[in-house]
mmCIF file of C-alpha atoms in Angstrom:
data_model
loop_
_atom_site.group_PDB
_atom_site.id
_atom_site.type_symbol
_atom_site.label_atom_id
_atom_site.label_comp_id
_atom_site.label_asym_id
_atom_site.label_seq_id
_atom_site.Cartn_x
_atom_site.Cartn_y
_atom_site.Cartn_z
ATOM 1 C CA MET O 1219 -6.313 -77.088 28.999
ATOM 2 C CA SER O 1220 -6.909 -77.247 32.766
ATOM 3 C CA LYS O 1221 -7.143 -74.191 34.991
ATOM 4 C CA GLN O 1222 -3.582 -74.828 36.241
ATOM 5 C CA GLU O 1223 -2.100 -75.138 32.738
ATOM 6 C CA LYS O 1224 -1.298 -71.879 30.979
ATOM 7 C CA SER O 1225 -0.629 -71.282 27.329
ATOM 8 C CA PRO O 1226 2.790 -69.792 26.440
ATOM 9 C CA GLN O 1227 1.024 -66.481 25.737
ATOM 10 C CA GLN O 1228 -0.632 -66.523 29.178
ATOM 11 C CA GLN O 1229 2.662 -67.443 30.844
ATOM 12 C CA GLU O 1230 4.446 -64.549 29.128
ATOM 13 C CA ALA O 1231 1.674 -62.128 30.100
ATOM 14 C CA VAL O 1232 1.929 -63.207 33.746
ATOM 15 C CA ALA O 1233 5.734 -62.900 33.603
ATOM 16 C CA ALA O 1234 5.406 -59.396 32.109
ATOM 17 C CA VAL O 1235 3.047 -58.357 34.919
ATOM 18 C CA GLU O 1236 5.449 -59.770 37.498
ATOM 19 C CA ARG O 1237 8.363 -57.802 35.984
ATOM 20 C CA ALA O 1238 6.259 -54.641 35.891
ATOM 21 C CA MET O 1239 5.197 -55.036 39.518
ATOM 22 C CA VAL O 1240 8.836 -55.490 40.609
ATOM 23 C CA ALA O 1241 9.776 -52.352 38.649
ATOM 24 C CA ILE O 1242 6.922 -50.416 40.279
ATOM 25 C CA ARG O 1243 7.975 -51.566 43.738
ATOM 26 C CA ARG O 1244 11.568 -50.479 43.088
ATOM 27 C CA SER O 1245 10.388 -47.105 41.805
ATOM 28 C CA GLN O 1246 8.469 -46.482 45.035
ATOM 29 C CA THR O 1247 11.533 -46.555 47.293
ATOM 30 C CA ARG O 1248 12.302 -43.527 49.407
ATOM 31 C CA ARG O 1249 15.465 -42.813 47.377
ATOM 32 C CA SER O 1250 13.666 -43.092 44.039
ATOM 33 C CA LEU O 1251 10.828 -40.850 45.170
ATOM 34 C CA GLY O 1252 13.325 -38.433 46.716
ATOM 35 C CA ARG O 1253 14.924 -37.915 43.304
ATOM 36 C CA ILE O 1254 11.604 -36.653 41.957
ATOM 37 C CA ALA O 1255 10.493 -34.866 45.136
ATOM 38 C CA PRO O 1256 8.463 -31.700 44.791
ATOM 39 C CA PRO O 1257 10.588 -28.617 44.056
ATOM 40 C CA ASP O 1258 8.985 -26.676 46.932
ATOM 41 C CA GLY O 1259 11.667 -28.040 49.256
ATOM 42 C CA ALA O 1260 9.248 -30.247 51.172
ATOM 43 C CA ARG O 1261 10.689 -33.606 51.995
ATOM 44 C CA ALA O 1262 9.032 -36.630 50.506
ATOM 45 C CA ILE O 1263 7.284 -38.767 53.069
ATOM 46 C CA ASP O 1264 8.849 -42.164 53.738
ATOM 47 C CA PRO O 1265 6.713 -44.637 51.729
ATOM 48 C CA THR O 1266 6.466 -46.896 54.783
ATOM 49 C CA LEU O 1267 5.031 -44.095 56.898
ATOM 50 C CA PHE O 1268 2.781 -43.079 54.028
ATOM 51 C CA GLY O 1269 1.490 -46.664 54.127
ATOM 52 C CA VAL O 1270 0.565 -46.252 57.796
ATOM 53 C CA LEU O 1271 -1.259 -42.984 57.139
ATOM 54 C CA ASP O 1272 -2.918 -44.491 54.098
ATOM 55 C CA ALA O 1273 -4.091 -47.502 56.142
ATOM 56 C CA VAL O 1274 -5.647 -45.221 58.766
ATOM 57 C CA GLU O 1275 -7.271 -43.096 56.043
ATOM 58 C CA ALA O 1276 -8.629 -46.185 54.270
ATOM 59 C CA HIS O 1277 -10.128 -47.472 57.516
ATOM 60 C CA ASP O 1278 -12.557 -44.552 57.310
ATOM 61 C CA GLY O 1279 -12.348 -43.551 60.931
ATOM 62 C CA PRO O 1280 -10.202 -44.270 63.947
ATOM 63 C CA CYS O 1281 -8.553 -47.682 63.910
ATOM 64 C CA ALA O 1282 -6.279 -49.861 66.034
ATOM 65 C CA VAL O 1283 -2.672 -50.887 65.475
ATOM 66 C CA THR O 1284 -3.976 -54.360 64.574
ATOM 67 C CA ASP O 1285 -5.911 -52.788 61.681
ATOM 68 C CA VAL O 1286 -2.737 -51.063 60.469
ATOM 69 C CA ALA O 1287 -0.789 -54.322 60.765
ATOM 70 C CA ALA O 1288 -3.405 -56.166 58.716
ATOM 71 C CA ALA O 1289 -3.504 -53.434 56.056
ATOM 72 C CA LEU O 1290 0.294 -53.394 55.717
ATOM 73 C CA GLY O 1291 0.712 -57.151 55.964
ATOM 74 C CA VAL O 1292 3.146 -56.899 58.871
ATOM 75 C CA ASP O 1293 3.145 -58.256 62.419
ATOM 76 C CA GLN O 1294 1.828 -56.155 65.276
ATOM 77 C CA PRO O 1295 5.244 -55.251 66.766
ATOM 78 C CA ARG O 1296 6.389 -53.865 63.385
ATOM 79 C CA ALA O 1297 3.117 -51.966 62.980
ATOM 80 C CA SER O 1298 3.506 -50.566 66.512
ATOM 81 C CA ARG O 1299 6.987 -49.234 65.674
ATOM 82 C CA LEU O 1300 5.713 -47.638 62.462
ATOM 83 C CA VAL O 1301 2.732 -46.123 64.267
ATOM 84 C CA LEU O 1302 5.076 -44.739 66.944
ATOM 85 C CA ARG O 1303 7.119 -43.002 64.228
ATOM 86 C CA THR O 1304 3.993 -41.404 62.741
ATOM 87 C CA VAL O 1305 2.840 -40.304 66.202
ATOM 88 C CA GLU O 1306 6.301 -38.794 66.831
ATOM 89 C CA GLU O 1307 6.026 -36.931 63.505
ATOM 90 C CA GLY O 1308 2.677 -35.554 64.704
ATOM 91 C CA TRP O 1309 0.722 -37.226 61.889
ATOM 92 C CA LEU O 1310 -1.329 -39.604 64.031
ATOM 93 C CA GLU O 1311 -2.776 -39.259 67.480
ATOM 94 C CA ARG O 1312 -3.711 -41.959 69.909
ATOM 95 C CA GLY O 1313 -6.931 -41.958 71.858
ATOM 96 C CA SER O 1314 -8.901 -44.434 73.874
ATOM 97 C CA ASP O 1315 -11.786 -46.372 72.418
ATOM 98 C CA PRO O 1316 -14.986 -45.046 74.021
ATOM 99 C CA ARG O 1317 -16.392 -48.594 73.979
ATOM 100 C CA ASP O 1318 -13.273 -50.227 75.491
ATOM 101 C CA ALA O 1319 -10.879 -47.993 77.452
ATOM 102 C CA ARG O 1320 -8.160 -50.679 77.226
ATOM 103 C CA ARG O 1321 -8.042 -50.291 73.454
ATOM 104 C CA THR O 1322 -6.121 -47.472 71.757
ATOM 105 C CA LEU O 1323 -7.429 -45.957 68.544
ATOM 106 C CA LEU O 1324 -5.433 -44.040 65.960
ATOM 107 C CA ALA O 1325 -6.666 -41.004 64.083
ATOM 108 C CA LEU O 1326 -5.100 -38.642 61.587
ATOM 109 C CA THR O 1327 -4.053 -35.248 62.880
ATOM 110 C CA PRO O 1328 -4.431 -32.161 60.691
ATOM 111 C CA ALA O 1329 -0.676 -32.440 59.964
ATOM 112 C CA GLY O 1330 -1.170 -36.090 59.006
ATOM 113 C CA ARG O 1331 -4.050 -35.170 56.706
ATOM 114 C CA GLU O 1332 -1.836 -32.512 55.126
ATOM 115 C CA GLN O 1333 0.978 -35.046 54.606
ATOM 116 C CA LEU O 1334 -1.443 -37.508 53.021
ATOM 117 C CA ASP O 1335 -2.929 -34.858 50.759
ATOM 118 C CA ARG O 1336 0.530 -33.694 49.663
ATOM 119 C CA ALA O 1337 1.717 -37.255 49.054
ATOM 120 C CA HIS O 1338 -1.422 -38.127 47.085
ATOM 121 C CA HIS O 1339 -1.078 -34.947 45.016
ATOM 122 C CA PHE O 1340 2.616 -35.583 44.343
ATOM 123 C CA ARG O 1341 2.093 -39.207 43.320
ATOM 124 C CA ARG O 1342 -0.880 -38.346 41.128
ATOM 125 C CA GLU O 1343 1.246 -35.751 39.348
ATOM 126 C CA VAL O 1344 3.934 -38.379 38.721
ATOM 127 C CA PHE O 1345 1.334 -40.882 37.471
ATOM 128 C CA ALA O 1346 -0.239 -38.229 35.232
ATOM 129 C CA ARG O 1347 3.183 -37.451 33.734
ATOM 130 C CA ALA O 1348 3.781 -41.160 33.134
ATOM 131 C CA MET O 1349 0.504 -41.376 31.201
ATOM 132 C CA ALA O 1350 0.582 -37.906 29.651
ATOM 133 C CA ASP O 1351 0.752 -39.142 26.069
ATOM 134 C CA TRP O 1352 -1.865 -41.869 26.548
ATOM 135 C CA PRO O 1353 -5.312 -41.466 25.007
ATOM 136 C CA ASP O 1354 -8.071 -40.904 27.581
ATOM 137 C CA ALA O 1355 -9.583 -44.308 26.784
ATOM 138 C CA ASP O 1356 -6.266 -46.031 27.592
ATOM 139 C CA ARG O 1357 -5.959 -44.232 30.949
ATOM 140 C CA THR O 1358 -9.525 -45.220 31.799
ATOM 141 C CA GLU O 1359 -8.960 -48.833 30.758
ATOM 142 C CA PHE O 1360 -5.672 -49.017 32.666
ATOM 143 C CA ALA O 1361 -7.377 -47.672 35.791
ATOM 144 C CA ARG O 1362 -10.092 -50.324 35.435
ATOM 145 C CA LEU O 1363 -7.600 -53.133 34.842
ATOM 146 C CA ILE O 1364 -5.148 -52.224 37.588
ATOM 147 C CA THR O 1365 -7.989 -51.805 40.083
ATOM 148 C CA ALA O 1366 -9.291 -55.247 39.119
ATOM 149 C CA PHE O 1367 -5.761 -56.663 39.363
ATOM 150 C CA VAL O 1368 -5.251 -55.257 42.862
ATOM 151 C CA ALA O 1369 -8.587 -56.695 43.999
ATOM 152 C CA GLY O 1370 -7.762 -60.069 42.457
ATOM 153 C CA PHE O 1371 -4.288 -60.027 43.939
ATOM 154 C CA GLY O 1372 -5.763 -59.309 47.355
ATOM 155 C CA ARG O 1373 -8.021 -62.333 47.041
ATOM 156 C CA ALA O 1374 -5.245 -64.576 45.663
ATOM 157 C CA ALA O 1375 -2.796 -63.537 48.387
ATOM 158 C CA THR O 1376 -5.035 -64.785 51.205
ATOM 159 C CA PRO O 1377 -4.787 -68.372 52.464
ATOM 160 C CA GLU O 1378 -8.305 -69.123 51.215
ATOM 161 C CA GLY O 1379 -7.483 -67.693 47.764
ATOM 162 C CA ARG O 1380 -4.670 -70.146 47.065
#
């Protein structure tokens, strides 16, 4: 069997993963997350804006709008609009690049860090509830597999990975 050919079992496994990923994406909508929002009255952060904050956090230091666009897989005008919304919320601040004054860098504000921490905590609680009855070994194996899947997906989703 060539690399392109898949057994029926492999095809079904891939189809099951695809269905699961669609279900996960649907469950991450603002409305879905709002239904399970924390009871403390705090509003759930828009998942799109969380993505912007997450991209800045993952960059491990100040970054440019182009970095956010690349992380989110959107064009620069869309990233600029999303960044503007997070700046208006007070979650990001803009500053000039000390090496190139023409370039603007984005950094988390304390309020942005707080939003990220709250969102991470909330989502981790939801994930923990979803896996509450799983044995520890299954949670560990799932974490390993999904991390490997995300890395593989990232490679496969690039033009050179096709």
